[in-house]
XYZ file of C-alpha atoms in Angstrom:
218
model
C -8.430 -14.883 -9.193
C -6.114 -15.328 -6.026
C -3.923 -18.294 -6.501
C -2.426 -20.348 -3.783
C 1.095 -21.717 -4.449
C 3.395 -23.789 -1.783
C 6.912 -22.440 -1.298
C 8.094 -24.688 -4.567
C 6.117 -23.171 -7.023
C 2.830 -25.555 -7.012
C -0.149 -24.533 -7.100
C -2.634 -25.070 -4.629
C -5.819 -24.159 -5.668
C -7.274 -20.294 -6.857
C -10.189 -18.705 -5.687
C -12.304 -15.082 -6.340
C -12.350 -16.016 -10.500
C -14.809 -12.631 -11.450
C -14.860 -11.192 -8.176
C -12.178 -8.553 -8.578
C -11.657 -6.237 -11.229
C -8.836 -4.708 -10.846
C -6.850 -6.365 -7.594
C -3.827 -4.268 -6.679
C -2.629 -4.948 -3.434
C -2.991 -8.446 -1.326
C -2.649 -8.622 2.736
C -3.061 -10.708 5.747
C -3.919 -9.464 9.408
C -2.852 -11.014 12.235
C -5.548 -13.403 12.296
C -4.884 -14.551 9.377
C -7.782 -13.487 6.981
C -6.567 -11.820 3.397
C -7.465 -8.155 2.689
C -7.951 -7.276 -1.149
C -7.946 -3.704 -2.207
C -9.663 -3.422 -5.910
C -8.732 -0.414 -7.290
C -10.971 -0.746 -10.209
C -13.879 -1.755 -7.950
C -12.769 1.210 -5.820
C -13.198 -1.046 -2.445
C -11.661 -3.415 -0.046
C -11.975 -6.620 0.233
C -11.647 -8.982 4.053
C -11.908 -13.143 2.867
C -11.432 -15.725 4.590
C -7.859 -17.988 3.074
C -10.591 -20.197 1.504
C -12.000 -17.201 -0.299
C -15.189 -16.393 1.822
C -16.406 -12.537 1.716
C -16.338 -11.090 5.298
C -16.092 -7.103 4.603
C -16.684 -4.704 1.809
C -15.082 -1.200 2.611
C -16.458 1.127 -0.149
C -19.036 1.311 -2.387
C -18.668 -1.461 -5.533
C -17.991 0.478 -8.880
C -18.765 3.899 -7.318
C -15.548 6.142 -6.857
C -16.376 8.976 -4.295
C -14.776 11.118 -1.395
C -16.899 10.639 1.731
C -17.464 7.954 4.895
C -18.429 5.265 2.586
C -16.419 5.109 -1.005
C -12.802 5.535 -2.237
C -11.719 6.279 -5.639
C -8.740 4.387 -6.835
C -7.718 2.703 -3.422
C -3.926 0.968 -3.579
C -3.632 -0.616 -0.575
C -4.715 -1.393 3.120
C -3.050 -2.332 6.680
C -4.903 -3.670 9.781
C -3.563 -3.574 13.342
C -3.109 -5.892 15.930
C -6.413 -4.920 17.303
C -8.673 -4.732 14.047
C -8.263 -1.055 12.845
C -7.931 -0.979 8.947
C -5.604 1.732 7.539
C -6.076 2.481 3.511
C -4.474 4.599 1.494
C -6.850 5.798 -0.969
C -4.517 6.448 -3.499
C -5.317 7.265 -7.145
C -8.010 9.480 -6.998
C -8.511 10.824 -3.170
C -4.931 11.303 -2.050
C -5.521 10.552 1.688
C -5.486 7.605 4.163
C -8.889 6.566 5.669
C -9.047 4.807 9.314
C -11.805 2.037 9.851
C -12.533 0.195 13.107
C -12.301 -3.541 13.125
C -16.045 -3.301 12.640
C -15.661 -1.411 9.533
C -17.090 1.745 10.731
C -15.181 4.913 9.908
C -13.235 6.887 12.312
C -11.687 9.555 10.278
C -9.511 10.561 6.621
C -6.214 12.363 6.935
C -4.213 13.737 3.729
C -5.022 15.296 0.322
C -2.912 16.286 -2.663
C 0.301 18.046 -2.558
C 3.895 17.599 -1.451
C 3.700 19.463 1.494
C 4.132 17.451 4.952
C 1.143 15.491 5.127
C -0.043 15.843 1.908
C 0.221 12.842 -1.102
C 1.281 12.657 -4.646
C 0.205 9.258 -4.482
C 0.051 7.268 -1.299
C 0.832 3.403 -3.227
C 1.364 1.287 0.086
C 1.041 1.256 3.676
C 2.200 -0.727 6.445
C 2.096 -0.654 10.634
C 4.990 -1.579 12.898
C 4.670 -3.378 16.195
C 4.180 0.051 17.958
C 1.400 1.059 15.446
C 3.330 3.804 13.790
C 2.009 3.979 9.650
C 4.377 4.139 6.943
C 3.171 5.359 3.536
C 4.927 4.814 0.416
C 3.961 8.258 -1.562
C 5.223 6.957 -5.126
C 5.169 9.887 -6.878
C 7.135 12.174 -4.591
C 9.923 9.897 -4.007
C 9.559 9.763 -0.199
C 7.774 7.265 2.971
C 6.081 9.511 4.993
C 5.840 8.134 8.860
C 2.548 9.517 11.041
C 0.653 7.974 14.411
C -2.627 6.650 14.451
C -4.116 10.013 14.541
C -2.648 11.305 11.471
C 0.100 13.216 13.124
C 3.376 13.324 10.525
C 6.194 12.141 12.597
C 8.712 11.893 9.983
C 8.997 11.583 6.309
C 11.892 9.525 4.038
C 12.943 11.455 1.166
C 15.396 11.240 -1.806
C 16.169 7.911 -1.418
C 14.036 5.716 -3.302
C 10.456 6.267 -5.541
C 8.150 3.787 -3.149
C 6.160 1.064 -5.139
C 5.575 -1.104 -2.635
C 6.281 -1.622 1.533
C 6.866 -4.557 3.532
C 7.627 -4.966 7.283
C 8.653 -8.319 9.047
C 7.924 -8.832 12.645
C 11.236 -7.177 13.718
C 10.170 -4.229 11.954
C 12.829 -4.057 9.075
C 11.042 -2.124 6.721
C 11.604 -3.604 2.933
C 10.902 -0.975 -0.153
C 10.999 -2.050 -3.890
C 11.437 0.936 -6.144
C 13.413 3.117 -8.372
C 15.595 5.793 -7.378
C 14.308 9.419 -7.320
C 13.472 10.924 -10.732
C 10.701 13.111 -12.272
C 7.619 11.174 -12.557
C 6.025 13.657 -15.325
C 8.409 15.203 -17.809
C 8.141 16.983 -20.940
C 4.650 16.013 -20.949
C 5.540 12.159 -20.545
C 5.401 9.695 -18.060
C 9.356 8.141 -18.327
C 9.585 4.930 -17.316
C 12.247 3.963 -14.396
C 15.262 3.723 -14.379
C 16.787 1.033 -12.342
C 14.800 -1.646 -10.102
C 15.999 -1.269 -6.280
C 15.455 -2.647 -2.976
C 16.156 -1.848 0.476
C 15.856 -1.913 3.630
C 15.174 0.392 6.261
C 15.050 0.883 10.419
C 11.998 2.591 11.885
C 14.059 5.955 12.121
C 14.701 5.887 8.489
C 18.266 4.624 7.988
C 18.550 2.462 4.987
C 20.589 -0.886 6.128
C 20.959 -2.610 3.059
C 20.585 -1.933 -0.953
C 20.742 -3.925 -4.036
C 19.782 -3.384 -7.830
C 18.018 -5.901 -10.510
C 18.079 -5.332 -14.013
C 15.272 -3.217 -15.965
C 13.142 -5.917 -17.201
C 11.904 -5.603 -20.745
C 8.645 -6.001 -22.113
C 8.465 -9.242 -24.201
C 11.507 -10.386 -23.376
């Protein structure tokens, strides 16, 4: 379920018990509504705070690569004026543009490392001018396009992307790792720090700190 907590710690109340199956990414809009993209369910979710069902993107249990379904979809923006960005991550390897009706407009992206391309777009966000960021995990880099899917300028070697944020003055916050091979020696290593910083909109990193690696069970 979502659960609602007040800046102390309380909770509030929790909503949505059975209606997700595998929740991986939670936003708001500027009106205030709460996107949900299931990754499980391959679709994404528009609710009301209270927990009321106002859009389905995607088909419900049906991974696919057209108009209408997503496979493995991490995470989703929405502009001032209703557009919905997703990065349709796991599977697909692109970013898909909606209308604030929900009506596609067009898919951008595939797999590779090439300009453009995704390893694995995790997380996306829009700045006050519109301009996308896309955390691409697995190639250690933010990639930076227009509305139209033109790359304007891609982050690398600084930080493995897990997850963006972006206030209202448009400081750009990334949790990650730093850089390292994501598949080695037919393994999946695990990371090696825990980092955060944050960036400018022309890619200059302002400020950087570390956390310990937690440990499971401990």
């Amino acid at each position: 379920p979502v659960q609602v907590y007040t800046v102390q710690g309380d909770l509030v109340k929790h909503w949505g018990q059975g209606a997700f199956r595998g929740p991986h990414s939670l936003r708001f809009d500027p009106e205030g509504n709460v996107w949900i993209t299931d990754f499980l369910d391959h679709v994404v979710k528009k609710l009301t705070p209270e927990g009321k069902l106002l859009l389905t993107l995607g088909t419900p249990g049906k991974p696919g690569k057209d108009e209408t379904h997503f496979n493995g979809p991490t995470d989703a923006s929405v502009t001032p004026s209703g557009d919905v960005f997703v990065s349709d991550g796991y599977g697909n390897r692109r970013v898909v543009h909606f209308n604030a009706q929900g009506k596609f407009v067009k898919a951008w992206g595939g797999y590779g490392g090439g300009p453009g391309q995704f390893c694995l777009p995790h997380q996306i966000v829009v700045d006050s001018r519109g301009i996308l960021y896309v955390a691409d995990r697995n190639s250690g880099r933010v990639q930076v396009f227009d509305q139209q899917g033109k790359l304007l300028d891609q982050w690398a070697h600084l930080v493995m992307p897990w997850g963006l944020s972006i206030t209202a003055r448009d400081e750009i916050w990334v949790c990650g790792s730093s850089p390292q091979a994501w598949y080695q020696n037919g393994n999946y290593p695990p990371p090696k720090d825990q980092v955060f910083m944050r960036f400018s909109t022309d890619g200059k990193a302002r400020q950087l700190w570390t956390v310990p690696v937690g440990q499971d069970g401990r």
